[in-house]
mmCIF file of C-alpha atoms in Angstrom:
data_model
loop_
_atom_site.group_PDB
_atom_site.id
_atom_site.type_symbol
_atom_site.label_atom_id
_atom_site.label_comp_id
_atom_site.label_asym_id
_atom_site.label_seq_id
_atom_site.Cartn_x
_atom_site.Cartn_y
_atom_site.Cartn_z
ATOM 1 C CA MET A 1 -70.718 -92.881 45.400
ATOM 2 C CA ASN A 2 -68.997 -96.225 44.942
ATOM 3 C CA PRO A 3 -69.098 -97.694 41.396
ATOM 4 C CA GLY A 4 -70.461 -100.854 43.001
ATOM 5 C CA ALA A 5 -73.255 -98.943 44.670
ATOM 6 C CA ARG A 6 -75.074 -98.474 41.386
ATOM 7 C CA PHE A 7 -76.944 -101.760 41.812
ATOM 8 C CA GLY A 8 -76.436 -102.390 45.560
ATOM 9 C CA LEU A 9 -76.500 -100.247 48.642
ATOM 10 C CA GLU A 10 -73.461 -98.664 50.207
ATOM 11 C CA ALA A 11 -72.635 -100.781 53.231
ATOM 12 C CA LEU A 12 -72.159 -97.860 55.599
ATOM 13 C CA LYS A 13 -72.991 -94.172 55.798
ATOM 14 C CA ILE A 14 -72.004 -92.059 58.789
ATOM 15 C CA LEU A 15 -74.058 -88.941 59.520
ATOM 16 C CA THR A 16 -72.492 -86.262 61.700
ATOM 17 C CA SER A 17 -73.180 -82.697 62.861
ATOM 18 C CA ASP A 18 -76.222 -81.075 61.181
ATOM 19 C CA GLU A 19 -76.929 -84.206 59.102
ATOM 20 C CA ALA A 20 -77.108 -86.284 62.294
ATOM 21 C CA ILE A 21 -79.498 -83.812 63.954
ATOM 22 C CA SER A 22 -81.732 -83.786 60.859
ATOM 23 C CA ALA A 23 -81.763 -87.586 60.714
ATOM 24 C CA VAL A 24 -82.723 -87.904 64.379
ATOM 25 C CA HIS A 25 -85.664 -85.535 63.878
ATOM 26 C CA ALA A 26 -86.791 -87.379 60.736
ATOM 27 C CA LEU A 27 -86.671 -90.771 62.459
ATOM 28 C CA ASN A 28 -88.809 -89.675 65.377
ATOM 29 C CA ASP A 29 -91.731 -90.856 63.243
ATOM 30 C CA ASP A 30 -92.496 -94.593 63.292
ATOM 31 C CA THR A 31 -93.776 -94.668 59.699
ATOM 32 C CA ARG A 32 -90.521 -93.104 58.469
ATOM 33 C CA ARG A 33 -88.510 -95.718 60.357
ATOM 34 C CA ARG A 34 -90.568 -98.476 58.709
ATOM 35 C CA ILE A 35 -90.087 -96.897 55.274
ATOM 36 C CA LEU A 36 -86.329 -96.605 55.808
ATOM 37 C CA ASN A 37 -86.033 -100.207 56.963
ATOM 38 C CA ALA A 38 -88.032 -101.391 53.928
ATOM 39 C CA LEU A 39 -85.789 -99.406 51.564
ATOM 40 C CA LYS A 40 -82.668 -100.853 53.178
ATOM 41 C CA ALA A 41 -83.971 -104.265 52.134
ATOM 42 C CA LYS A 42 -84.887 -103.379 48.541
ATOM 43 C CA LYS A 43 -85.651 -100.535 46.156
ATOM 44 C CA MET A 44 -89.334 -99.696 46.105
ATOM 45 C CA SER A 45 -91.758 -97.312 44.457
ATOM 46 C CA THR A 46 -94.284 -95.220 46.369
ATOM 47 C CA THR A 47 -97.013 -97.690 45.405
ATOM 48 C CA GLU A 48 -94.996 -100.643 46.653
ATOM 49 C CA LEU A 49 -94.323 -98.831 49.933
ATOM 50 C CA VAL A 50 -98.036 -98.128 50.358
ATOM 51 C CA GLU A 51 -98.795 -101.841 49.791
ATOM 52 C CA PHE A 52 -96.068 -102.903 52.205
ATOM 53 C CA LEU A 53 -97.100 -100.503 54.972
ATOM 54 C CA SER A 54 -100.748 -101.530 54.568
ATOM 55 C CA LYS A 55 -99.886 -105.211 54.918
ATOM 56 C CA ASP A 56 -97.539 -104.507 57.796
ATOM 57 C CA ASP A 57 -100.243 -102.643 59.730
ATOM 58 C CA PRO A 58 -103.683 -103.532 58.249
ATOM 59 C CA GLU A 59 -105.588 -101.576 60.900
ATOM 60 C CA ASN A 60 -104.085 -98.249 59.826
ATOM 61 C CA SER A 61 -104.597 -97.381 56.170
ATOM 62 C CA ILE A 62 -101.954 -95.151 54.663
ATOM 63 C CA LYS A 63 -102.384 -92.950 51.590
ATOM 64 C CA PRO A 64 -99.865 -92.422 48.760
ATOM 65 C CA GLN A 65 -99.589 -88.706 49.544
ATOM 66 C CA THR A 66 -98.652 -89.567 53.123
ATOM 67 C CA VAL A 67 -95.879 -91.856 51.924
ATOM 68 C CA ARG A 68 -94.654 -89.191 49.499
ATOM 69 C CA TYR A 69 -94.515 -86.693 52.375
ATOM 70 C CA HIS A 70 -92.476 -89.059 54.537
ATOM 71 C CA LEU A 71 -90.134 -89.840 51.616
ATOM 72 C CA LYS A 72 -89.531 -86.130 51.130
ATOM 73 C CA LYS A 73 -88.591 -85.739 54.775
ATOM 74 C CA LEU A 74 -86.271 -88.769 54.653
ATOM 75 C CA GLN A 75 -84.682 -87.470 51.443
ATOM 76 C CA GLU A 76 -84.125 -84.026 52.994
ATOM 77 C CA SER A 77 -82.343 -85.774 55.885
ATOM 78 C CA ASN A 78 -80.050 -87.745 53.525
ATOM 79 C CA LEU A 79 -81.528 -91.083 54.602
ATOM 80 C CA VAL A 80 -83.138 -92.103 51.284
ATOM 81 C CA GLU A 81 -82.534 -91.106 47.692
ATOM 82 C CA LEU A 82 -84.242 -91.365 44.332
ATOM 83 C CA ASP A 83 -82.768 -94.324 42.498
ATOM 84 C CA GLY A 84 -84.460 -93.656 39.170
ATOM 85 C CA TYR A 85 -87.696 -94.305 37.360
ATOM 86 C CA ALA A 86 -89.544 -97.439 36.228
ATOM 87 C CA HIS A 87 -92.560 -97.974 34.000
ATOM 88 C CA ALA A 88 -95.772 -98.357 35.979
ATOM 89 C CA GLY A 89 -97.995 -101.423 35.773
ATOM 90 C CA ASN A 90 -96.379 -104.425 34.144
ATOM 91 C CA GLY A 91 -93.721 -102.242 32.580
ATOM 92 C CA ASN A 92 -95.726 -101.525 29.434
ATOM 93 C CA SER A 93 -97.147 -98.206 30.581
ATOM 94 C CA HIS A 94 -95.740 -94.909 29.352
ATOM 95 C CA ILE A 95 -96.260 -93.580 32.877
ATOM 96 C CA LEU A 96 -93.101 -93.559 34.961
ATOM 97 C CA LYS A 97 -92.951 -94.085 38.712
ATOM 98 C CA LYS A 98 -90.177 -93.031 41.071
ATOM 99 C CA VAL A 99 -88.080 -95.765 42.633
ATOM 100 C CA TRP A 100 -86.522 -95.122 46.049
ATOM 101 C CA ARG A 101 -83.670 -96.625 48.004
ATOM 102 C CA ALA A 102 -81.950 -96.092 51.348
ATOM 103 C CA VAL A 103 -78.612 -94.315 51.119
ATOM 104 C CA ALA A 104 -76.876 -97.257 52.861
ATOM 105 C CA GLU A 105 -77.606 -100.571 54.488
ATOM 106 C CA HIS A 106 -76.201 -99.359 57.796
ATOM 107 C CA ILE A 107 -76.704 -95.719 58.732
ATOM 108 C CA PHE A 108 -74.684 -94.568 61.719
ATOM 109 C CA ILE A 109 -75.820 -91.373 63.405
ATOM 110 C CA ALA A 110 -72.800 -90.047 65.256
ATOM 111 C CA ALA A 111 -72.238 -87.401 67.891
ATOM 112 C CA THR A 112 -68.715 -86.770 66.641
ATOM 113 C CA THR A 113 -66.958 -85.645 63.467
ATOM 114 C CA ILE A 114 -66.135 -87.897 60.542
ATOM 115 C CA GLU A 115 -62.395 -87.408 61.115
ATOM 116 C CA ASP A 116 -62.725 -89.279 64.420
ATOM 117 C CA PHE A 117 -63.797 -92.511 62.729
ATOM 118 C CA PRO A 118 -61.319 -95.283 61.951
ATOM 119 C CA GLU A 119 -60.764 -96.741 58.498
ATOM 120 C CA ARG A 120 -63.564 -98.959 57.182
ATOM 121 C CA GLU A 121 -61.854 -102.280 57.920
ATOM 122 C CA ALA A 122 -60.948 -101.211 61.446
ATOM 123 C CA TYR A 123 -64.496 -99.974 61.947
ATOM 124 C CA GLU A 124 -65.989 -103.275 60.853
ATOM 125 C CA VAL A 125 -63.741 -105.226 63.254
ATOM 126 C CA ALA A 126 -64.643 -102.834 66.059
ATOM 127 C CA LYS A 127 -68.335 -103.272 65.224
ATOM 128 C CA ALA A 128 -67.908 -107.063 65.328
ATOM 129 C CA ARG A 129 -66.255 -106.788 68.757
ATOM 130 C CA ASN A 130 -69.236 -104.751 69.910
ATOM 131 C CA ILE A 131 -71.458 -107.639 68.802
ATOM 132 C CA ILE A 132 -69.340 -110.234 70.615
ATOM 133 C CA ARG A 133 -68.675 -108.515 73.960
ATOM 134 C CA PRO A 134 -72.355 -108.017 74.992
ATOM 135 C CA LEU A 135 -72.871 -111.796 74.749
ATOM 136 C CA GLU A 136 -71.226 -111.988 78.194
ATOM 137 C CA GLU A 137 -74.394 -110.437 79.604
ATOM 138 C CA ILE A 138 -76.468 -113.460 78.570
ATOM 139 C CA GLY A 139 -74.055 -116.063 79.888
ATOM 140 C CA PHE A 140 -71.347 -116.444 77.243
ATOM 141 C CA LYS A 141 -67.823 -116.830 78.598
ATOM 142 C CA ILE A 142 -65.967 -114.608 76.156
ATOM 143 C CA PRO A 143 -62.130 -114.909 76.279
ATOM 144 C CA GLU A 144 -60.498 -112.151 78.295
ATOM 145 C CA ASN A 145 -57.577 -112.143 75.881
ATOM 146 C CA GLU A 146 -58.211 -109.289 73.450
ATOM 147 C CA ASP A 147 -56.252 -111.097 70.719
ATOM 148 C CA ALA A 148 -58.709 -114.002 70.912
ATOM 149 C CA VAL A 149 -61.651 -111.612 70.712
ATOM 150 C CA ALA A 150 -60.010 -109.800 67.795
ATOM 151 C CA GLU A 151 -59.547 -113.116 65.965
ATOM 152 C CA ILE A 152 -63.279 -113.937 66.360
ATOM 153 C CA ALA A 153 -64.150 -110.384 65.234
ATOM 154 C CA GLU A 154 -61.945 -110.633 62.137
ATOM 155 C CA LEU A 155 -63.469 -113.994 61.213
ATOM 156 C CA PHE A 156 -66.932 -112.504 61.731
ATOM 157 C CA VAL A 157 -66.094 -109.674 59.345
ATOM 158 C CA GLU A 158 -64.731 -112.109 56.731
ATOM 159 C CA TRP A 159 -67.868 -114.214 57.096
ATOM 160 C CA ASP A 160 -70.072 -111.141 56.612
ATOM 161 C CA THR A 161 -67.983 -109.824 53.710
ATOM 162 C CA LEU A 162 -68.125 -113.116 51.781
ATOM 163 C CA TRP A 163 -71.879 -113.308 51.540
ATOM 164 C CA ARG A 164 -72.104 -109.640 50.584
ATOM 165 C CA LYS A 165 -69.880 -110.157 47.536
ATOM 166 C CA CYS A 166 -72.705 -111.411 45.334
ATOM 167 C CA ARG A 167 -75.620 -109.369 46.612
ATOM 168 C CA ASP A 168 -75.979 -107.553 43.277
ATOM 169 C CA GLU A 169 -76.288 -110.839 41.381
ATOM 170 C CA ALA A 170 -78.849 -112.054 43.921
ATOM 171 C CA ALA A 171 -80.811 -108.789 43.573
ATOM 172 C CA LYS A 172 -80.925 -109.232 39.776
ATOM 173 C CA ASP A 173 -82.340 -112.759 40.264
ATOM 174 C CA LEU A 174 -85.040 -111.461 42.595
ATOM 175 C CA LYS A 175 -86.185 -108.891 40.010
ATOM 176 C CA ASN A 176 -87.846 -111.812 38.238
ATOM 177 C CA ILE A 177 -90.134 -112.383 41.238
ATOM 178 C CA GLY A 178 -93.170 -110.227 41.894
ATOM 179 C CA THR A 179 -93.599 -107.973 44.925
ATOM 180 C CA LEU A 180 -91.945 -109.480 47.994
ATOM 181 C CA ASP A 181 -92.179 -108.528 51.637
ATOM 182 C CA PRO A 182 -88.842 -106.785 52.452
ATOM 183 C CA ASN A 183 -88.094 -109.326 55.197
ATOM 184 C CA VAL A 184 -88.612 -112.242 52.810
ATOM 185 C CA TYR A 185 -86.542 -110.370 50.204
ATOM 186 C CA VAL A 186 -83.604 -110.014 52.614
ATOM 187 C CA SER A 187 -83.679 -113.728 53.501
ATOM 188 C CA LEU A 188 -83.820 -114.825 49.853
ATOM 189 C CA ARG A 189 -81.109 -112.342 48.875
ATOM 190 C CA ARG A 190 -78.736 -113.788 51.479
ATOM 191 C CA ILE A 191 -79.346 -117.388 50.347
ATOM 192 C CA LEU A 192 -78.879 -116.490 46.669
ATOM 193 C CA SER A 193 -75.781 -114.418 47.478
ATOM 194 C CA ILE A 194 -74.141 -117.454 49.042
ATOM 195 C CA LEU A 195 -75.109 -119.675 46.120
ATOM 196 C CA HIS A 196 -73.510 -117.207 43.663
ATOM 197 C CA LEU A 197 -70.061 -117.524 45.312
ATOM 198 C CA THR A 198 -67.307 -119.321 43.434
ATOM 199 C CA ASP A 199 -66.488 -122.848 44.608
ATOM 200 C CA SER A 200 -63.463 -121.659 46.606
ATOM 201 C CA GLU A 201 -65.405 -118.725 48.131
ATOM 202 C CA TYR A 202 -68.302 -121.033 48.963
ATOM 203 C CA GLU A 203 -65.987 -123.459 50.764
ATOM 204 C CA ARG A 204 -64.321 -120.594 52.596
ATOM 205 C CA TYR A 205 -67.717 -119.161 53.616
ATOM 206 C CA TRP A 206 -68.697 -122.358 55.372
ATOM 207 C CA GLU A 207 -65.227 -122.849 56.809
ATOM 208 C CA VAL A 208 -65.318 -119.368 58.388
ATOM 209 C CA SER A 209 -68.940 -119.888 59.405
ATOM 210 C CA ARG A 210 -67.921 -123.009 61.298
ATOM 211 C CA HIS A 211 -64.975 -121.257 62.944
ATOM 212 C CA VAL A 212 -67.182 -118.408 64.172
ATOM 213 C CA THR A 213 -70.073 -120.534 65.400
ATOM 214 C CA ASP A 214 -67.781 -123.139 67.014
ATOM 215 C CA ARG A 215 -66.066 -120.418 69.030
ATOM 216 C CA LEU A 216 -69.327 -118.808 70.057
ATOM 217 C CA ARG A 217 -70.872 -122.188 70.913
ATOM 218 C CA LYS A 218 -67.864 -122.978 73.092
ATOM 219 C CA ALA A 219 -68.179 -119.589 74.790
ATOM 220 C CA TYR A 220 -71.852 -120.335 75.406
ATOM 221 C CA ARG A 221 -71.251 -123.816 76.856
ATOM 222 C CA ASN A 222 -68.334 -122.605 79.014
ATOM 223 C CA GLY A 223 -70.443 -119.808 80.441
ATOM 224 C CA LYS A 224 -73.710 -119.652 82.306
ATOM 225 C CA GLY A 225 -75.805 -120.453 79.283
ATOM 226 C CA LYS A 226 -77.857 -123.631 79.288
ATOM 227 C CA ASN A 227 -76.021 -126.438 77.508
ATOM 228 C CA PRO A 228 -77.921 -127.933 74.557
ATOM 229 C CA GLU A 229 -79.658 -131.165 75.525
ATOM 230 C CA VAL A 230 -78.325 -134.390 74.054
ATOM 231 C CA TYR A 231 -80.890 -136.735 72.609
#
């Protein structure tokens, strides 16, 4: 495991062969998918997961033993892992509770072997291209020149990488807040991550952000998409 993964998630984990088959079977269950998505957002105890799932779907009550069962299945499939223990209650109790986390923020279930995958940087650029190209289907006029697409993809990766630099610091800040919905947690973590950047990184973040969105806005307006109205 990465040294930096101690406080933050690994960005990417690729599951292949038997691991991939096991993961597919585990994720056939909707509750397990919801648990995994919640643990991608933040570390949570069984109790916190029960509270989250109950709020997420008030009509279907879920019991702690059910969550523990699903966690066991996810752990056996290498999708979640035990992060450690924390004191129950307000932290003053001698009783310890297990704290869980997803193994990575992005889990890729592949039908190939790990040797077939490109290096991480190349993979990220390829992933960004796969985000950009489908925009043609909703009216964006994406440049046919692959170099132009590659440039947008590389900027997209830099944009994404910059905000991720300070996720650990943001996560430490959020520990001072009580229980948060995972979706709210993710939004706050991103905002705080950006605010933690150095002045030069902060300026570069917004510079790259403008480059990416300007190019995509131009592709939208040059395509079949409806042009924004001018007031």
